XYZ file of C-alpha atoms in Angstrom:
677
model
C 50.869 249.412 116.046
C 48.268 251.894 114.836
C 48.651 250.733 111.242
C 47.965 247.104 112.217
C 44.865 248.136 114.175
C 43.524 250.015 111.156
C 44.126 246.997 108.934
C 42.350 244.795 111.474
C 39.421 247.201 111.599
C 39.266 247.267 107.812
C 39.184 243.474 107.558
C 36.446 243.323 110.212
C 34.378 245.890 108.307
C 34.790 243.969 105.081
C 33.812 240.646 106.650
C 30.769 242.094 108.419
C 29.599 244.245 105.529
C 29.716 241.302 103.128
C 27.829 239.175 105.662
C 25.191 241.924 106.066
C 24.975 242.639 102.315
C 26.191 246.220 102.678
C 29.636 245.885 101.079
C 28.626 247.930 98.037
C 28.477 250.932 100.391
C 32.222 250.400 100.905
C 34.233 248.410 103.442
C 36.007 251.288 105.193
C 33.405 251.466 107.976
C 30.991 249.158 109.736
C 27.476 249.058 108.205
C 25.222 246.319 109.563
C 21.570 245.305 109.628
C 19.474 244.945 112.757
C 18.697 241.577 114.337
C 21.809 239.986 112.775
C 25.088 239.405 114.685
C 28.347 241.103 113.698
C 31.837 240.570 115.076
C 34.505 242.885 116.436
C 37.901 242.240 118.008
C 38.996 243.878 121.263
C 42.566 243.930 122.637
C 42.670 243.656 126.433
C 45.604 245.606 127.905
C 44.856 244.402 131.438
C 45.271 240.709 130.671
C 43.466 237.850 128.997
C 39.753 237.111 128.951
C 38.614 234.335 131.304
C 35.169 232.799 130.625
C 32.902 233.008 133.670
C 35.290 235.383 135.413
C 35.801 238.422 133.186
C 32.927 240.831 132.535
C 32.372 243.522 129.955
C 29.632 246.127 129.957
C 28.323 247.187 126.533
C 26.389 250.352 125.663
C 24.923 251.132 122.207
C 23.670 254.690 121.634
C 22.144 256.631 118.760
C 20.979 260.207 118.362
C 21.930 263.461 120.130
C 20.045 262.545 123.341
C 20.408 258.771 123.894
C 17.788 257.459 126.282
C 16.819 253.980 127.449
C 13.264 255.296 127.797
C 13.172 256.200 124.095
C 15.007 253.036 123.066
C 17.943 255.019 121.668
C 20.295 253.644 124.347
C 20.817 249.989 125.173
C 22.976 248.633 128.015
C 23.812 244.934 128.013
C 26.474 242.583 129.364
C 28.197 239.524 127.960
C 26.129 236.371 127.842
C 26.864 232.769 126.969
C 25.004 232.966 123.653
C 23.670 235.620 121.321
C 19.977 236.450 121.664
C 18.791 237.824 118.302
C 15.558 239.170 119.811
C 17.344 241.945 121.730
C 20.691 243.690 122.135
C 23.201 241.030 123.202
C 26.892 240.160 123.114
C 28.977 237.029 123.568
C 32.582 235.929 123.155
C 33.090 233.740 120.099
C 36.904 233.475 119.987
C 39.270 231.485 122.245
C 40.436 233.062 125.534
C 43.388 235.449 125.266
C 44.371 239.101 125.182
C 42.556 239.551 121.821
C 38.842 238.868 122.285
C 36.452 238.307 119.380
C 32.976 239.523 120.284
C 29.706 238.809 118.542
C 27.257 241.708 118.891
C 23.592 241.665 117.877
C 21.151 244.535 117.838
C 17.476 244.260 118.568
C 15.433 243.589 115.393
C 13.312 246.650 116.259
C 16.129 249.000 117.248
C 16.094 252.512 115.722
C 18.147 252.671 112.529
C 20.951 255.208 112.091
C 24.442 256.011 113.356
C 25.524 254.292 116.570
C 28.356 254.500 119.056
C 29.217 251.233 120.790
C 31.129 251.499 124.086
C 32.793 248.392 125.530
C 33.977 248.671 129.103
C 35.472 251.997 130.045
C 37.635 252.840 127.070
C 36.789 250.994 123.858
C 34.487 252.899 121.513
C 33.567 252.119 117.938
C 30.979 253.471 115.520
C 28.666 251.741 113.089
C 25.555 252.358 110.998
C 22.479 250.207 111.623
C 19.933 249.552 108.857
C 16.595 247.780 108.532
C 17.040 244.064 107.834
C 14.555 242.443 105.435
C 16.501 239.152 105.786
C 15.694 238.978 109.532
C 12.380 237.270 110.487
C 12.099 239.487 113.551
C 12.337 242.724 111.551
C 9.126 244.489 110.494
C 10.426 244.674 106.894
C 11.184 240.943 106.651
C 10.645 239.544 103.146
C 10.954 235.790 102.731
C 12.025 235.676 99.082
C 15.619 236.010 97.898
C 14.689 236.952 94.319
C 12.404 239.716 95.563
C 15.106 241.000 97.931
C 17.613 241.055 95.066
C 15.142 243.282 93.199
C 13.647 245.483 95.923
C 16.761 246.043 98.098
C 19.924 245.235 96.157
C 19.065 246.280 92.590
C 20.640 249.675 91.913
C 18.764 250.295 88.690
C 15.304 249.625 87.384
C 12.445 250.534 85.074
C 9.752 253.188 85.526
C 6.728 252.915 83.252
C 5.492 256.074 81.567
C 3.689 256.711 78.251
C -0.030 255.850 78.237
C -2.132 252.918 79.405
C -2.588 251.807 75.806
C 1.146 252.163 75.214
C 3.257 251.812 78.404
C 6.824 252.956 77.800
C 9.688 251.647 79.985
C 12.144 254.298 81.172
C 15.400 253.172 82.786
C 16.461 254.744 86.097
C 19.711 254.600 88.076
C 18.717 254.349 91.759
C 22.353 254.169 92.897
C 21.589 253.541 96.566
C 25.062 252.083 97.163
C 27.049 254.817 95.383
C 29.630 256.676 97.469
C 28.082 259.044 100.011
C 24.428 258.226 99.230
C 23.750 256.429 102.534
C 25.060 259.433 104.485
C 22.786 261.710 102.462
C 19.805 259.458 103.212
C 20.546 259.676 106.950
C 20.865 263.449 106.609
C 17.394 263.557 105.062
C 16.055 261.921 108.234
C 17.975 264.403 110.402
C 16.604 267.413 108.500
C 12.965 266.449 108.860
C 10.940 268.907 111.008
C 9.993 266.228 113.556
C 13.671 265.624 114.253
C 14.472 269.330 114.450
C 11.624 269.831 116.966
C 12.250 266.756 119.117
C 15.303 264.725 118.103
C 14.947 262.216 120.923
C 11.407 261.288 119.933
C 12.270 261.255 116.216
C 15.302 258.969 116.656
C 13.124 256.670 118.747
C 10.559 256.624 115.929
C 13.193 255.345 113.515
C 12.638 251.832 114.863
C 9.298 251.909 113.016
C 9.328 251.424 109.242
C 5.852 253.006 109.004
C 7.171 256.174 110.677
C 10.302 256.296 108.504
C 8.392 255.818 105.238
C 5.976 258.601 106.212
C 8.904 260.914 106.963
C 10.397 260.094 103.553
C 7.067 260.801 101.839
C 7.236 264.317 103.292
C 10.975 264.928 102.879
C 11.413 263.915 99.233
C 9.360 267.018 98.376
C 10.267 270.401 99.856
C 6.801 271.893 100.362
C 6.908 271.995 104.170
C 10.564 271.496 104.982
C 14.139 271.314 103.720
C 13.164 268.445 101.433
C 14.994 267.185 98.379
C 12.960 268.214 95.321
C 10.858 271.138 94.184
C 8.035 270.139 91.849
C 7.067 272.039 88.730
C 4.381 271.113 86.181
C 4.780 273.956 83.684
C 7.210 274.380 80.801
C 9.152 277.082 82.665
C 12.153 275.482 84.348
C 14.094 278.662 85.032
C 16.644 278.220 87.796
C 16.757 274.458 87.321
C 16.275 271.680 84.794
C 13.330 269.798 83.339
C 12.328 266.696 85.339
C 13.057 264.738 82.148
C 16.723 265.730 82.472
C 17.362 263.279 85.311
C 18.628 259.782 84.566
C 18.900 258.703 88.192
C 18.710 259.652 91.856
C 22.430 260.027 92.598
C 22.930 263.448 91.017
C 19.734 264.741 92.652
C 20.704 263.591 96.157
C 24.276 264.879 95.840
C 23.046 268.255 94.606
C 20.718 268.548 97.620
C 23.521 267.632 99.999
C 26.116 269.932 98.442
C 23.699 272.881 98.246
C 23.102 273.000 102.018
C 19.757 271.174 101.741
C 18.285 273.639 99.276
C 15.685 271.954 97.055
C 16.803 270.545 93.726
C 14.871 271.994 90.799
C 12.754 270.306 89.401
C 10.815 267.097 89.926
C 7.580 265.478 88.790
C 5.889 262.317 90.015
C 8.264 259.677 88.623
C 11.281 261.636 89.897
C 9.787 261.994 93.392
C 8.963 258.284 93.430
C 12.412 257.257 92.176
C 14.246 259.278 94.830
C 11.967 257.860 97.542
C 12.750 254.372 96.228
C 16.500 255.033 96.380
C 16.356 256.264 99.978
C 14.088 253.409 101.095
C 16.357 250.748 99.599
C 19.435 252.448 101.037
C 17.916 252.294 104.538
C 16.889 248.661 104.088
C 13.156 248.931 103.322
C 12.098 246.818 100.301
C 10.634 249.262 97.802
C 9.318 249.437 94.240
C 7.845 252.096 91.934
C 4.241 251.796 90.789
C 2.612 253.552 87.815
C -1.149 254.085 87.837
C -2.499 254.987 84.397
C -5.449 257.407 84.210
C -4.888 258.416 87.817
C -7.555 260.582 89.465
C -6.702 263.592 91.642
C -9.727 264.040 93.923
C -9.541 267.373 95.788
C -12.807 267.288 97.794
C -12.737 263.700 99.072
C -16.033 262.655 97.447
C -14.456 259.948 95.231
C -15.868 261.676 92.141
C -14.036 263.656 89.449
C -16.293 266.289 87.917
C -15.073 267.748 84.641
C -16.540 270.159 82.109
C -16.209 270.443 78.349
C -17.404 273.185 76.021
C -19.514 272.629 72.919
C -16.376 271.813 70.913
C -15.460 269.003 73.296
C -12.509 270.925 74.745
C -11.786 270.206 78.397
C -12.214 273.230 80.656
C -9.766 274.003 83.445
C -10.508 272.362 86.790
C -8.755 271.601 90.079
C -9.743 267.956 89.771
C -7.719 266.213 87.114
C -7.144 262.801 85.589
C -3.420 262.383 85.111
C -2.345 260.354 82.109
C -0.274 258.421 84.630
C 0.955 258.926 88.159
C 3.837 257.227 89.991
C 4.236 256.427 93.678
C 6.128 253.812 95.711
C 5.195 250.698 97.601
C 7.214 249.622 100.644
C 7.094 246.180 102.243
C 6.456 246.030 106.001
C 4.139 244.828 108.731
C 1.432 247.094 110.139
C 1.352 246.499 113.925
C -1.087 249.424 114.187
C -3.615 247.568 111.981
C -5.008 244.061 111.603
C -2.456 241.387 110.568
C -4.253 240.952 107.230
C -2.918 244.348 106.155
C 0.809 243.554 106.318
C 2.793 243.583 103.082
C 2.931 246.280 100.401
C 2.138 249.802 101.622
C 1.577 252.676 99.183
C 3.286 256.027 99.832
C 3.297 259.049 97.549
C 6.041 261.692 97.871
C 4.582 263.888 95.113
C 3.021 266.919 96.855
C -0.676 266.919 95.907
C -2.791 267.242 99.057
C -1.900 267.749 102.725
C -2.063 264.924 105.237
C -2.053 265.953 108.913
C -1.085 269.457 107.700
C 1.955 268.181 105.778
C 2.405 267.402 102.073
C 2.813 263.653 102.315
C 0.699 260.596 101.572
C 0.714 257.134 103.150
C 1.754 254.577 103.935
C -1.563 252.826 103.401
C -1.865 249.046 102.941
C -2.590 248.247 99.306
C -5.037 245.642 100.554
C -6.973 248.395 102.390
C -7.449 250.129 99.030
C -8.690 246.907 97.459
C -11.105 246.235 100.322
C -12.395 249.826 100.519
C -11.227 250.257 104.129
C -10.967 254.041 104.017
C -10.698 254.622 107.780
C -7.236 253.043 107.930
C -4.033 255.086 108.230
C -2.776 256.869 106.216
C -4.687 258.741 103.457
C -6.712 255.745 102.285
C -9.468 257.794 100.652
C -7.041 259.784 98.475
C -5.272 256.667 97.137
C -8.604 254.845 96.743
C -9.860 257.720 94.569
C -6.708 257.608 92.430
C -7.602 254.102 91.274
C -11.401 253.986 91.771
C -12.901 257.476 91.405
C -15.974 257.843 89.232
C -15.876 260.426 86.427
C -18.837 262.686 85.677
C -18.692 264.897 82.581
C -20.826 267.962 81.911
C -21.121 270.235 78.894
C -21.090 273.953 79.625
C -22.986 275.705 76.845
C -22.554 279.237 75.549
C -25.808 280.335 77.217
C -24.358 279.293 80.606
C -26.466 276.153 81.033
C -24.985 272.714 81.600
C -26.031 269.223 80.572
C -24.799 265.701 81.219
C -22.404 264.070 78.792
C -22.154 260.297 78.520
C -18.524 259.227 78.697
C -16.815 255.876 79.260
C -13.757 257.385 80.950
C -12.202 255.060 83.522
C -9.489 255.601 86.119
C -6.938 253.239 87.598
C -5.894 251.290 84.510
C -2.918 248.946 83.997
C -1.298 249.598 87.368
C 2.282 248.598 86.599
C 5.664 247.867 88.146
C 8.902 246.246 87.003
C 8.927 242.459 87.219
C 11.298 240.736 89.617
C 14.481 239.758 87.783
C 13.543 241.190 84.375
C 12.677 244.468 82.668
C 9.186 243.247 81.763
C 6.081 245.048 82.980
C 4.122 243.360 85.768
C 0.444 244.300 85.894
C -0.583 244.606 89.555
C -4.047 246.120 89.032
C -5.526 243.056 90.759
C -3.848 243.867 94.086
C -5.522 247.314 94.099
C -8.946 246.424 92.643
C -11.354 243.541 92.326
C -12.526 242.663 88.794
C -14.984 245.206 87.471
C -18.580 244.193 88.117
C -17.701 241.442 90.622
C -19.511 240.975 93.929
C -16.239 241.681 95.740
C -15.909 245.016 93.937
C -19.423 245.978 94.965
C -18.715 245.048 98.594
C -15.532 247.155 98.540
C -17.526 250.119 97.212
C -20.063 249.630 100.023
C -17.301 249.693 102.651
C -15.856 252.803 101.013
C -19.331 254.390 100.886
C -18.735 254.946 97.167
C -22.389 255.621 96.408
C -21.761 257.068 92.965
C -20.208 253.838 91.711
C -22.946 251.757 93.339
C -25.651 253.759 91.560
C -23.825 253.995 88.242
C -25.885 252.527 85.406
C -24.498 250.997 82.251
C -24.389 253.348 79.328
C -27.018 253.376 76.599
C -25.683 251.085 73.887
C -27.858 252.608 71.150
C -25.391 255.141 69.745
C -21.725 254.230 70.155
C -18.655 256.455 69.872
C -15.015 255.427 70.099
C -11.564 256.533 68.936
C -9.250 254.254 66.979
C -5.585 254.884 66.175
C -2.902 253.309 64.041
C -0.009 251.331 65.506
C 2.664 253.551 63.963
C 2.581 256.984 65.591
C 6.164 258.234 65.607
C 7.341 261.715 66.357
C 8.098 263.489 63.091
C 5.532 261.546 61.032
C 2.059 262.423 59.729
C -0.677 259.950 60.662
C -4.448 259.536 60.898
C -6.684 258.916 63.904
C -10.349 257.924 63.639
C -13.631 258.687 65.397
C -15.889 255.650 64.957
C -19.661 256.196 65.253
C -22.146 253.297 65.210
C -25.946 253.510 65.241
C -27.395 250.466 66.998
C -30.913 251.917 67.156
C -33.854 251.182 64.858
C -34.025 254.805 63.711
C -31.918 257.018 61.495
C -29.703 259.345 63.502
C -28.807 262.907 62.554
C -25.772 264.091 64.526
C -23.015 266.611 64.862
C -19.493 265.244 65.348
C -16.705 267.394 66.748
C -13.299 265.715 66.577
C -10.308 267.583 67.979
C -6.788 267.081 69.268
C -4.393 269.080 71.413
C -1.029 268.679 73.093
C -1.139 267.554 76.707
C 1.187 267.105 79.661
C 1.143 263.808 81.554
C -0.605 265.570 84.461
C -3.566 266.455 82.233
C -2.784 270.117 81.455
C -3.835 270.895 77.885
C -1.775 272.755 75.284
C -2.205 273.980 71.732
C -4.436 272.618 68.963
C -2.955 269.806 66.855
C -5.881 269.242 64.478
C -9.676 269.818 64.460
C -12.754 268.740 62.505
C -16.424 269.798 62.965
C -19.017 267.824 60.972
C -22.487 269.350 61.346
C -24.408 266.807 59.270
C -23.574 263.188 60.116
C -26.446 260.871 59.109
C -26.451 257.246 60.203
C -28.957 254.621 59.045
C -30.093 251.970 61.562
C -27.228 249.532 62.150
C -24.797 251.655 60.146
C -21.415 252.989 61.207
C -18.941 255.567 60.014
C -15.214 256.051 60.585
C -14.188 259.703 60.432
C -10.434 260.333 59.966
C -8.473 263.247 61.384
C -4.985 263.808 59.987
C -2.305 264.935 62.414
C 0.532 266.635 60.532
C 3.946 267.102 62.126
C 4.042 270.610 60.652
C 1.144 271.459 62.997
C 1.593 269.259 66.088
C 5.411 269.433 66.216
C 5.495 272.941 67.614
C 2.718 272.220 70.127
C 4.084 269.081 71.791
C 5.183 269.177 75.408
C 8.163 267.180 76.649
C 5.768 264.319 77.400
C 5.002 263.800 73.664
C 1.305 263.346 74.466
C -1.713 264.316 72.365
C -5.278 264.266 73.692
C -7.925 263.146 71.207
C -11.551 264.016 71.973
C -14.655 263.210 69.936
C -18.012 264.764 70.917
C -21.199 263.416 69.342
C -24.446 265.448 69.615
C -27.722 263.669 68.799
C -30.021 266.318 67.286
C -33.183 264.271 67.929
C -32.642 263.742 71.679
C -30.181 266.503 72.575
C -27.939 263.890 74.227
C -24.160 264.133 74.011
C -21.486 261.422 74.068
C -17.777 261.981 74.635
C -14.864 259.703 73.772
C -11.353 260.624 74.914
C -8.040 258.938 74.207
C -4.507 260.005 75.029
C -1.784 258.947 72.623
C 1.972 259.097 73.130
C 4.283 259.554 70.155
C 7.261 257.224 69.982
C 10.724 258.733 70.189
C 13.454 257.260 67.978
C 15.294 254.279 69.421
C 18.742 254.801 70.907
C 21.072 251.945 69.953
C 23.921 251.062 72.318
C 26.788 248.742 71.359
C 29.465 247.788 73.893
C 32.961 247.631 72.389
C 35.265 245.204 74.179
C 34.769 242.518 76.815
C 32.988 243.900 79.913
C 35.288 243.259 82.899
C 35.733 244.833 86.311
C 38.146 247.795 86.316
C 38.702 247.551 82.561
C 37.962 250.559 80.376
C 35.043 250.066 77.992
C 33.495 252.052 75.175
C 29.816 252.388 74.377
C 28.998 253.249 70.768
C 25.688 255.121 70.850
C 23.603 256.015 67.791
C 20.265 257.698 67.138
C 18.648 258.351 63.776
C 16.973 261.737 63.294
C 13.270 261.008 62.544
C 12.284 264.624 61.964
C 11.990 266.399 58.609
C 14.360 269.067 59.943
C 17.953 269.109 61.236
C 18.963 268.506 64.857
C 21.407 270.947 66.463
C 23.245 271.075 69.808
C 23.138 267.269 70.064
C 24.337 265.708 73.308
C 24.523 262.120 74.638
C 24.817 261.350 78.374
C 25.292 258.040 80.186
C 25.030 256.987 83.811
C 25.046 253.628 85.588
C 25.604 252.234 89.070
C 29.121 250.804 89.417
C 29.729 251.722 85.771
C 30.431 255.456 85.606
C 31.869 256.114 89.060
C 28.668 257.659 90.391
C 28.739 260.477 87.838
C 27.163 261.451 84.535
C 29.435 261.252 81.472
C 28.479 263.587 78.629
C 29.620 263.755 75.016
C 28.529 266.524 72.599
C 28.370 266.292 68.835
C 30.185 269.020 66.986
C 27.919 268.896 63.943
C 24.309 269.191 62.812
C 22.357 265.965 62.165
C 20.153 266.202 59.065
C 16.820 264.417 58.440
C 17.349 260.650 58.356
C 21.008 260.972 59.380
C 22.558 259.270 62.426
C 24.011 260.953 65.485
C 26.851 258.739 66.742
C 29.371 258.971 69.612
C 31.731 256.779 71.630
C 31.685 257.244 75.403
C 34.269 255.553 77.640
C 33.634 254.270 81.164
C 35.176 251.833 83.674
C 32.989 249.313 85.568
C 33.925 248.759 89.221
C 31.774 245.741 90.166
C 30.677 242.564 88.432
C 27.095 241.557 87.725
C 24.191 242.746 85.591
C 24.289 246.543 85.227
C 22.062 248.980 83.382
C 23.679 251.742 81.315
C 21.143 254.589 81.178
C 21.384 256.825 78.086
C 19.907 260.258 77.374
C 19.888 262.200 74.094
C 19.106 265.902 73.931
C 18.967 268.421 71.083
C 17.109 271.539 70.050
C 14.197 269.510 68.591
C 14.345 266.175 70.447
C 14.501 266.715 74.201
C 15.551 263.954 76.585
C 15.104 260.840 74.498
C 15.761 257.928 76.855
C 17.373 254.557 76.281
C 19.327 251.897 78.123
C 21.469 248.807 77.658
C 21.893 245.902 80.069
C 25.578 245.029 80.450
C 26.932 241.920 82.212
C 30.250 242.749 83.869
C 32.581 239.817 84.564
C 35.232 239.465 87.251
């Protein structure tokens, strides 16, 4: 009976999906990984199966124009045993009118939707994914803990803030939520290469390098019907601030439901997070990387040239140093390169510069960046500059002349990712760069032809300038920062010190003044030092802050006797108040829970239009749950709500929380929750 066949199909899907670690996508259809056998049952109307006598032709096809030439069609017959190196099939059950077949795809077959035809009349459909558990697959990763993190984990941590103060932000990747896999496959189908030549594109989907490059282009919408539109101003008309998003699920569903119109808006960590979701959904191990003080080199000379005026204020330029920048790393072999360059490959879906006439970047082996191999594919010089560019600073004077400014600005600091199995920060700077000043670093610069770094001399240590800050810099408070000047020469120094501050976005765009001091007569005896305070009052900086809560401090020291100038720059991030989350009740599968969420108002003014939102994979049913406060929250008072949700799967889950009001926008928090059976 039809009902019995459907039940049989359902049980087969459940068994196979669990075996292939795809059951969180659902068990109502067959989703398997390449290079690993799966089983199906076939009822023979013409009689029973006889080993050595009966035959059965099998055809697996994917794409609109299946072709054996392109590798999108495979024809194979029954064999005595499964061969996991190619498409193969064998009978695993006892002879009879119901035959149990074991089917295995090639470990380098194109991923995507397949139709499997058995004999003349039996047809079934399945989805084939990359298989990082299969040694023959290009994305093979021989570490179960890493696979649990980089494939199966549906939530994670993205590091933002500043390199002196990295701030963890929780993110709901949600790659197994209902419908997300179909959306990821649609992204591949909407890419321009597929629209121009679907046969060639589907064939290319056997190659993880090709797929990750397509994703780098399709997560942004600059050249295609991609997912996200970027915006780096404070005008988010027609969309929402990038800080609004708590996860990838809502973004991907919006793109799908809006006929592939771009979702507004994204910035680097949002682009990277969506790319991570899609990569993990398709079976490519993936993680998000944050590079602090990240250089954006527009002319490919590995040097960032910036200008300041006589007050130390940074002048507008195309070349920027972002406070931080996020991209993704994907794990795969590089058959197009030397074997030494397998492993983590950096890709950047944020649209910055074109690569082969398309806004995409990578994948490039991380080891190629470390070794200075800038001829390797793809976009090695751009990523190398992000972590290794030299910075030259010039002062543009009122008379139009320019002069050199000594500055200790570095790029590529505290390159960070989430640790495997915990929310701690893992510093991976060493996989991108050799230790500063080492012979290996110098050799890498030679290979990269980074002449500016090779010729760079150590700074004069005679007159020193630095910026010091306190440990307690919270939004809503007044606090002091300090310019520290030290005279290590044998002569008295007569100087001018300009010490200023302004609001800044994470991408380096400067905003309004937050505090300024100009001392025309600073005298320093030999060996003496002076610490000059600058008070930052909330009454002044509060109205200037961007959503990133960043302030740029700059101290410019002019030596009257020599005419030389020194510049010290430091970016500080102001701490948001902590969101406290308390789970009420015992966390169990399919049992309603309540989260009690509180936030104390740190500002000397009331908060209005307060709103809490939560989201979590297998916690909130793939949706965002929002609760608004019906009252104003005064200074020092607590905003408190209860939000109810029902977990659907056991295990460690991350409840991502967002608070928004008229004065505190998108304060983030999270709570790890262990859900029992």
